[in-house]
mmCIF file with all atom_site columns, C-alpha atoms in Angstrom:
data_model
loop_
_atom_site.group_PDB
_atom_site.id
_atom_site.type_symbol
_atom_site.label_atom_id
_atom_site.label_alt_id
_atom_site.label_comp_id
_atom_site.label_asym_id
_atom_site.label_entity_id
_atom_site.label_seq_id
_atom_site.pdbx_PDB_ins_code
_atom_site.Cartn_x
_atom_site.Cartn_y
_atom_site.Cartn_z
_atom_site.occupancy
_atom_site.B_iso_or_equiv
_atom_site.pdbx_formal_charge
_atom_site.auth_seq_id
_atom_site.auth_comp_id
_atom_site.auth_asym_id
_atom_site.auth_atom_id
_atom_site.pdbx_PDB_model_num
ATOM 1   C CA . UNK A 1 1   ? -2.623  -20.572 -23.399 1.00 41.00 ? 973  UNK A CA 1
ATOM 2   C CA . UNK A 1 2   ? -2.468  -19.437 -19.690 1.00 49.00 ? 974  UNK A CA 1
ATOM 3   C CA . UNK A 1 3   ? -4.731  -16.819 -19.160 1.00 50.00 ? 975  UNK A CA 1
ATOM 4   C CA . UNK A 1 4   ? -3.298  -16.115 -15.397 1.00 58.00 ? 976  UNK A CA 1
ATOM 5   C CA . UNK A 1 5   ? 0.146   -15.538 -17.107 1.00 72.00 ? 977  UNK A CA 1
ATOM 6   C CA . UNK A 1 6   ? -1.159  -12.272 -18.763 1.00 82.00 ? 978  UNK A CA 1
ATOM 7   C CA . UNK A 1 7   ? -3.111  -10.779 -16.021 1.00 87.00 ? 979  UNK A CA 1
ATOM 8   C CA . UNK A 1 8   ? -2.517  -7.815  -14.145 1.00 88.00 ? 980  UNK A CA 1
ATOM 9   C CA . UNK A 1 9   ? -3.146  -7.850  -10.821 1.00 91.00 ? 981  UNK A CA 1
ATOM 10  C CA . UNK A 1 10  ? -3.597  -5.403  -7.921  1.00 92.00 ? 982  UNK A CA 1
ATOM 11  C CA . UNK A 1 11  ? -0.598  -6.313  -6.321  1.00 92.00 ? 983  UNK A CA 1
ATOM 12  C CA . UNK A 1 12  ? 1.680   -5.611  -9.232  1.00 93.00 ? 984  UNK A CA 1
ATOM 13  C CA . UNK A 1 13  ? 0.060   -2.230  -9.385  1.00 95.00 ? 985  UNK A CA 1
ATOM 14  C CA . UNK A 1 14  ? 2.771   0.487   -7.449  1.00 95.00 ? 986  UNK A CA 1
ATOM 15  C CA . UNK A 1 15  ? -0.063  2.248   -5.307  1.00 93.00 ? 987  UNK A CA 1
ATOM 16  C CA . UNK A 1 16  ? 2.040   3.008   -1.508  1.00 93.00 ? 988  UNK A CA 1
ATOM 17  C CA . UNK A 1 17  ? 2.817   6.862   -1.179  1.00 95.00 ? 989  UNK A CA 1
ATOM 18  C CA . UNK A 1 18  ? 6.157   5.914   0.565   1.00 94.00 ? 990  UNK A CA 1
ATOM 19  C CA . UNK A 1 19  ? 7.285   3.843   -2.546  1.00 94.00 ? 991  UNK A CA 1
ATOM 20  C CA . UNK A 1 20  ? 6.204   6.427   -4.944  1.00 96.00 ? 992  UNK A CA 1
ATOM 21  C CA . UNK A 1 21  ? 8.260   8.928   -3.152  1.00 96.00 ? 993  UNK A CA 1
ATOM 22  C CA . UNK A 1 22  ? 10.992  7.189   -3.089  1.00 96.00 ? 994  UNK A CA 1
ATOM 23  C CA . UNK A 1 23  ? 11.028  5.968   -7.063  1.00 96.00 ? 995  UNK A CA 1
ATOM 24  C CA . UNK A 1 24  ? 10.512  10.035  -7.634  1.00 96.00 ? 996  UNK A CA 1
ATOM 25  C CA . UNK A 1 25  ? 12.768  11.211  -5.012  1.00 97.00 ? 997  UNK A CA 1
ATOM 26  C CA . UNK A 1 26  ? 16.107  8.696   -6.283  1.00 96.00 ? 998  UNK A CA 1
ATOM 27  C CA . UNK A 1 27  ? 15.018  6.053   -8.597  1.00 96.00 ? 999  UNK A CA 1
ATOM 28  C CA . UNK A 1 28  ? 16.603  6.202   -11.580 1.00 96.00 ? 1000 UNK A CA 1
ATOM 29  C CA . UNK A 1 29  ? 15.488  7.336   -15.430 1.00 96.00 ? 1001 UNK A CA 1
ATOM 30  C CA . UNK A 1 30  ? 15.652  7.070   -18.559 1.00 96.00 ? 1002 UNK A CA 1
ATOM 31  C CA . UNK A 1 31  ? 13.540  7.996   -22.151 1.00 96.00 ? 1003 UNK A CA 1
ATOM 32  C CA . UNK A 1 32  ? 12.306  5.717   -24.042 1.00 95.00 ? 1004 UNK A CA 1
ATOM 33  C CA . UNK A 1 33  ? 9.652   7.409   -26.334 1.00 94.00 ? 1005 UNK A CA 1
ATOM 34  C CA . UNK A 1 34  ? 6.568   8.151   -25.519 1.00 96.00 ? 1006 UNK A CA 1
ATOM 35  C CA . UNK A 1 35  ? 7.951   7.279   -21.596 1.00 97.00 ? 1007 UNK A CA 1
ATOM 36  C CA . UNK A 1 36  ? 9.780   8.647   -19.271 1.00 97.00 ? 1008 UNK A CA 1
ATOM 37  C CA . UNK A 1 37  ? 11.134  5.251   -17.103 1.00 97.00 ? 1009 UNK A CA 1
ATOM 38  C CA . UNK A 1 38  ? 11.760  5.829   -13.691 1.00 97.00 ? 1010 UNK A CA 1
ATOM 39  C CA . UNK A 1 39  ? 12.311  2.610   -11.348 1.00 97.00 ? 1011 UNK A CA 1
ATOM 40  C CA . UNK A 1 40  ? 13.998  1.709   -8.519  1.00 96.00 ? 1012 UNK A CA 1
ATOM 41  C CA . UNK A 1 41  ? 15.519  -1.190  -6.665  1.00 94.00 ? 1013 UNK A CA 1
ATOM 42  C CA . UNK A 1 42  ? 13.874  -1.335  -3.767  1.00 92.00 ? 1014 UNK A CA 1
ATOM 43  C CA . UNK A 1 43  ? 12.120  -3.616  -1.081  1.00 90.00 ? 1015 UNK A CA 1
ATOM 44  C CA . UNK A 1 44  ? 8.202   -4.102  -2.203  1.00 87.00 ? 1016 UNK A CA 1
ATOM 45  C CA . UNK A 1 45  ? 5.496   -4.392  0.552   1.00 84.00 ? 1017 UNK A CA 1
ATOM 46  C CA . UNK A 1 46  ? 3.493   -7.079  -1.511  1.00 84.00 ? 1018 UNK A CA 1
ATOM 47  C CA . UNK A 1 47  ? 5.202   -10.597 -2.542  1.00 88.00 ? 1019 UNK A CA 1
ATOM 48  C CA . UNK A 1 48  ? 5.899   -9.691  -6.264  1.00 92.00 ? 1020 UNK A CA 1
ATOM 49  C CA . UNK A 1 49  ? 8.841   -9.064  -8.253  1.00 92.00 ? 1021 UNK A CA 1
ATOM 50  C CA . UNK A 1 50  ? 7.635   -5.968  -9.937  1.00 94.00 ? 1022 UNK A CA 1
ATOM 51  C CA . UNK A 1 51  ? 5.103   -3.142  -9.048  1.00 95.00 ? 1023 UNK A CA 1
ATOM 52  C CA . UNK A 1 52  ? 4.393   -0.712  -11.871 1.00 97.00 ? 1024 UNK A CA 1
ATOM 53  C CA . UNK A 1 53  ? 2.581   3.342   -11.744 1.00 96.00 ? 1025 UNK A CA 1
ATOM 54  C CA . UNK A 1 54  ? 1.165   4.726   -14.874 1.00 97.00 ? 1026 UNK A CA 1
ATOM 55  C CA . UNK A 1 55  ? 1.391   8.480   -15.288 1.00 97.00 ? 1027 UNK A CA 1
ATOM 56  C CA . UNK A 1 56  ? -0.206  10.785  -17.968 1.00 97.00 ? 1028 UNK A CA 1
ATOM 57  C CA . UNK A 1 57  ? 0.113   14.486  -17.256 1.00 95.00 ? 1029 UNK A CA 1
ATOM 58  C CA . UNK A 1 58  ? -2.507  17.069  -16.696 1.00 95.00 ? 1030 UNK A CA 1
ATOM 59  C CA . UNK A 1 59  ? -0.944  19.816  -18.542 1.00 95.00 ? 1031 UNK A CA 1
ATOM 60  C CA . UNK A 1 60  ? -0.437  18.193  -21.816 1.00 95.00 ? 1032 UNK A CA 1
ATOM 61  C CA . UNK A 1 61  ? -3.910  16.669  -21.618 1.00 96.00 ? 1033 UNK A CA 1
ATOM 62  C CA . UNK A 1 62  ? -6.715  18.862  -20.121 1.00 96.00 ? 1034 UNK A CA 1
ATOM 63  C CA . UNK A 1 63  ? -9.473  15.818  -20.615 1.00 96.00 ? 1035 UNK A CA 1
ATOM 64  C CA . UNK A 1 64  ? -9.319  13.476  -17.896 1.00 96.00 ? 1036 UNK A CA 1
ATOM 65  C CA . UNK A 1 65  ? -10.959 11.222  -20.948 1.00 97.00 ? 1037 UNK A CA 1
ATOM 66  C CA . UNK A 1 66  ? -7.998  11.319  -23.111 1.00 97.00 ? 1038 UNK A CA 1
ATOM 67  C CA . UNK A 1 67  ? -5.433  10.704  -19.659 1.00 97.00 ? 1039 UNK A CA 1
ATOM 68  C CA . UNK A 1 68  ? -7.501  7.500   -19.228 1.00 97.00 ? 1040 UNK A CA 1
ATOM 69  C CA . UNK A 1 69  ? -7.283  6.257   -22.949 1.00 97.00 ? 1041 UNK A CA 1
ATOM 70  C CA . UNK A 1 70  ? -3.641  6.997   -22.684 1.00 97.00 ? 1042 UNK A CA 1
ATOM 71  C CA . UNK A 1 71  ? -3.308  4.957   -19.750 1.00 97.00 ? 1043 UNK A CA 1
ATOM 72  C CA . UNK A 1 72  ? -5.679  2.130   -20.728 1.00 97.00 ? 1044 UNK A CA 1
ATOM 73  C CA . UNK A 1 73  ? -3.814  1.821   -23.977 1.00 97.00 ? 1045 UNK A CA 1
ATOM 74  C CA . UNK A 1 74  ? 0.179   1.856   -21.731 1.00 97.00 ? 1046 UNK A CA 1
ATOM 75  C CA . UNK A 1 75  ? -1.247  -0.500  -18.879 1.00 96.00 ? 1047 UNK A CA 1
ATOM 76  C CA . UNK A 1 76  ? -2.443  -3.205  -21.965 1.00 96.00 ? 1048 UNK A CA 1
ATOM 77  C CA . UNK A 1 77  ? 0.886   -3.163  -23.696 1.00 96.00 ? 1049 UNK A CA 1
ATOM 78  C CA . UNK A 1 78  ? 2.832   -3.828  -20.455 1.00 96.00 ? 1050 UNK A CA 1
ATOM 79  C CA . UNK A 1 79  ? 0.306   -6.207  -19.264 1.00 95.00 ? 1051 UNK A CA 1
ATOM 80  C CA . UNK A 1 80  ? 1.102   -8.206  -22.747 1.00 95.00 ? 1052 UNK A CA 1
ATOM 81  C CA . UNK A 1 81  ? 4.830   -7.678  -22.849 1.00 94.00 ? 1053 UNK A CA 1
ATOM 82  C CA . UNK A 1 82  ? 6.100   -8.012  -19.505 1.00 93.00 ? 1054 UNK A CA 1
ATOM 83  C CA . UNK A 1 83  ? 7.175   -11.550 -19.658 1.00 93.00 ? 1055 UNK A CA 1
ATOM 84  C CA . UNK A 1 84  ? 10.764  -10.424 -20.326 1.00 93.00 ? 1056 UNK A CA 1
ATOM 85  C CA . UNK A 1 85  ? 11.108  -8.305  -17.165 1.00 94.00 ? 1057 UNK A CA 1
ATOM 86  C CA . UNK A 1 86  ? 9.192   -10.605 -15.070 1.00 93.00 ? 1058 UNK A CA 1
ATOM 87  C CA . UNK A 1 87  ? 11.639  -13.782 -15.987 1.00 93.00 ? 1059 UNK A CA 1
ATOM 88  C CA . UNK A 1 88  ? 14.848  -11.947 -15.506 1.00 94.00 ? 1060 UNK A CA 1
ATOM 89  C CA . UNK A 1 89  ? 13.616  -10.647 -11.874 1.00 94.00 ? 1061 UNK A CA 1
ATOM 90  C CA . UNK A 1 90  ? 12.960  -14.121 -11.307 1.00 93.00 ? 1062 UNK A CA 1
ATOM 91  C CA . UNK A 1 91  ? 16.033  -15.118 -12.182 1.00 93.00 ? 1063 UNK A CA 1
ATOM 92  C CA . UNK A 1 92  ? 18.031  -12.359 -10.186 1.00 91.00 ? 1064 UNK A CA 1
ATOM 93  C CA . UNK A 1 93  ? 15.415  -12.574 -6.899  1.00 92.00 ? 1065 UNK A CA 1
ATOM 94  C CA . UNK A 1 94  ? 15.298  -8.693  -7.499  1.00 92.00 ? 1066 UNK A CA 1
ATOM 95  C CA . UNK A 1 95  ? 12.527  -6.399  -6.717  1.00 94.00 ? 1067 UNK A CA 1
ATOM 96  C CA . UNK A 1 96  ? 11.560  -3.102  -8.390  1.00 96.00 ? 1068 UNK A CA 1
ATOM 97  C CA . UNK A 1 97  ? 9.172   -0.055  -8.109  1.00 96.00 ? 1069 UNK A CA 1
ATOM 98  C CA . UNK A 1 98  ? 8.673   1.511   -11.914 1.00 97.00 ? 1070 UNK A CA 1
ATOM 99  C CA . UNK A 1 99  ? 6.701   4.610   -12.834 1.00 97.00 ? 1071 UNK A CA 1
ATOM 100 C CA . UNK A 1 100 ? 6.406   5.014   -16.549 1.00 97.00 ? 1072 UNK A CA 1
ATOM 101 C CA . UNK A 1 101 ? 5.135   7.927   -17.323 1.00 97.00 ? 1073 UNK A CA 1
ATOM 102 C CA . UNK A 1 102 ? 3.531   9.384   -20.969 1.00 97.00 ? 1074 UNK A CA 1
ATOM 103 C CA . UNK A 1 103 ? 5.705   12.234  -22.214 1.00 96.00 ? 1075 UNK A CA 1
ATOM 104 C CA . UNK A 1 104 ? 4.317   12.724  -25.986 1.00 96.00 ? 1076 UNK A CA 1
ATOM 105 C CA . UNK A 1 105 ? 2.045   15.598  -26.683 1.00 95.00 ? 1077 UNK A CA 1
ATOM 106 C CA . UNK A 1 106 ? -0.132  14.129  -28.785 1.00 95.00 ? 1078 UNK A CA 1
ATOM 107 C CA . UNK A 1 107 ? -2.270  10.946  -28.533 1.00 96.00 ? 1079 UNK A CA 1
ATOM 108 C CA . UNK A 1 108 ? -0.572  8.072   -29.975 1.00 96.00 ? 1080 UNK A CA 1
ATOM 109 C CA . UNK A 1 109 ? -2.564  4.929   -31.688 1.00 96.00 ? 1081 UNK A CA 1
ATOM 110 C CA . UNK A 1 110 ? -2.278  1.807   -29.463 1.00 97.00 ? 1082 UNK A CA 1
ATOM 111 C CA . UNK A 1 111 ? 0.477   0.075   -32.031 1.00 97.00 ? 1083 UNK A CA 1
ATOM 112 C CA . UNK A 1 112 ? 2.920   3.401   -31.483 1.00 96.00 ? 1084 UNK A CA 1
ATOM 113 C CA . UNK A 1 113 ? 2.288   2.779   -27.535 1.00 97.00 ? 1085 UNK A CA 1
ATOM 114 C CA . UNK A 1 114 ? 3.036   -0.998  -27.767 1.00 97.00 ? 1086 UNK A CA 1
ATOM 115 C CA . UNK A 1 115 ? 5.969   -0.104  -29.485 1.00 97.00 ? 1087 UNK A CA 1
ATOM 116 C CA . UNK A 1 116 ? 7.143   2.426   -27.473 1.00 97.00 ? 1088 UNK A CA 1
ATOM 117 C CA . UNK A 1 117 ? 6.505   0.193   -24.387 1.00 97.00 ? 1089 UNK A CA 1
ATOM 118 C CA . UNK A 1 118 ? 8.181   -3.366  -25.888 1.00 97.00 ? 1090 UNK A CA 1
ATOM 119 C CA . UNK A 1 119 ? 11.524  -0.806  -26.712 1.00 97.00 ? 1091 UNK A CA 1
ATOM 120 C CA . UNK A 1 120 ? 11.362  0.991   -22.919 1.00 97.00 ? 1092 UNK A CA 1
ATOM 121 C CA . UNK A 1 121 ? 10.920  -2.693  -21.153 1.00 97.00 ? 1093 UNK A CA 1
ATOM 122 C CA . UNK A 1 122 ? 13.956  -4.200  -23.268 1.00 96.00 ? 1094 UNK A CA 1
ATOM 123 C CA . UNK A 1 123 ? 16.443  -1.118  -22.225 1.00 96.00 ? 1095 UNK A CA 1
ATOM 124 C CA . UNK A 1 124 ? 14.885  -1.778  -18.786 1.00 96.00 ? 1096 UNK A CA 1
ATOM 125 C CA . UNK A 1 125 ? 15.879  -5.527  -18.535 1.00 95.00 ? 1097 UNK A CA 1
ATOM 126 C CA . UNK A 1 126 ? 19.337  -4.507  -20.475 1.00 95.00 ? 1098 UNK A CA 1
ATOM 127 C CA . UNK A 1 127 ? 20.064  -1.504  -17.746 1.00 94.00 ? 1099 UNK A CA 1
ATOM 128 C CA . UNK A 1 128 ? 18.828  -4.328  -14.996 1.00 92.00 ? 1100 UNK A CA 1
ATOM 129 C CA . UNK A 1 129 ? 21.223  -6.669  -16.028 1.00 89.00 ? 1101 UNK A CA 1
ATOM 130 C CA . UNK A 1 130 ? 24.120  -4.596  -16.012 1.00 83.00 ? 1102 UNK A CA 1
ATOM 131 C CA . UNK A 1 131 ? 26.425  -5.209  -13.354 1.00 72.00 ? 1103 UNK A CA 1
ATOM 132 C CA . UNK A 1 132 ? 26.393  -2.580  -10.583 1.00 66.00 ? 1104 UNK A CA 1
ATOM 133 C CA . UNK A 1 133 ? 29.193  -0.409  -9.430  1.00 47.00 ? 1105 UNK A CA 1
#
């Protein structure tokens, strides 16, 4: 097995201000518990097909402990499920900005967040491949 296929580099990580504004500002969303999806088509300043932001809110969890779990835990299942995104970007020469962002309340186990993540990157790849108006 590859190992380079399933890492997750700094340059597939969404960190420019401008970009983030913009993915906020008019990308759009959908729900796919526990995320909130929000990407955007959009020209990407590094040489990758995809650049993703992870997002766990302060209000719903006071302990920047449990905000870093929650993120550690999203970041691993996209890292190991992203294949199917990657591929059909590929395919289409298409670049996107996503921001997936935790909306449960509670902390979920690892296998509910894989879950959760697998379902939200298949209705990404479906609502990418829908012809635009």
């Amino acid at each position: 097995m590859n190992t380079d296929n399933f890492s997750f580099p700094k340059s597939e990580r969404l960190c420019s201000h401008n970009v983030i504004n913009d993915v906020f500002s008019s990308g759009k969303a959908f729900v796919c518990y526990p995320f909130r999806v929000i990407y955007l088509d959009t020209e990407l300043p590094q040489d990758v097909h995809s650049q993703v932001l992870f997002s766990v809110g302060k209000r719903k969890f006071k302990r920047a402990v449990h905000r870093n779990l929650l993120r550690r835990r999203s970041k691993e299942a996209y890292r190991l499920h992203r294949q199917g995104l990657q591929t059909l970007l590929k395919e289409k020469n298409q670049q996107i900005a996503i921001a997936m962002v935790y909306i449960s309340s509670s902390k979920m186990s690892y296998d509910s967040i894989e879950k959760g993540m697998i379902k939200a990157l298949d209705k990404l790849c479906q609502k990418l491949s829908e012809p635009n108006d």
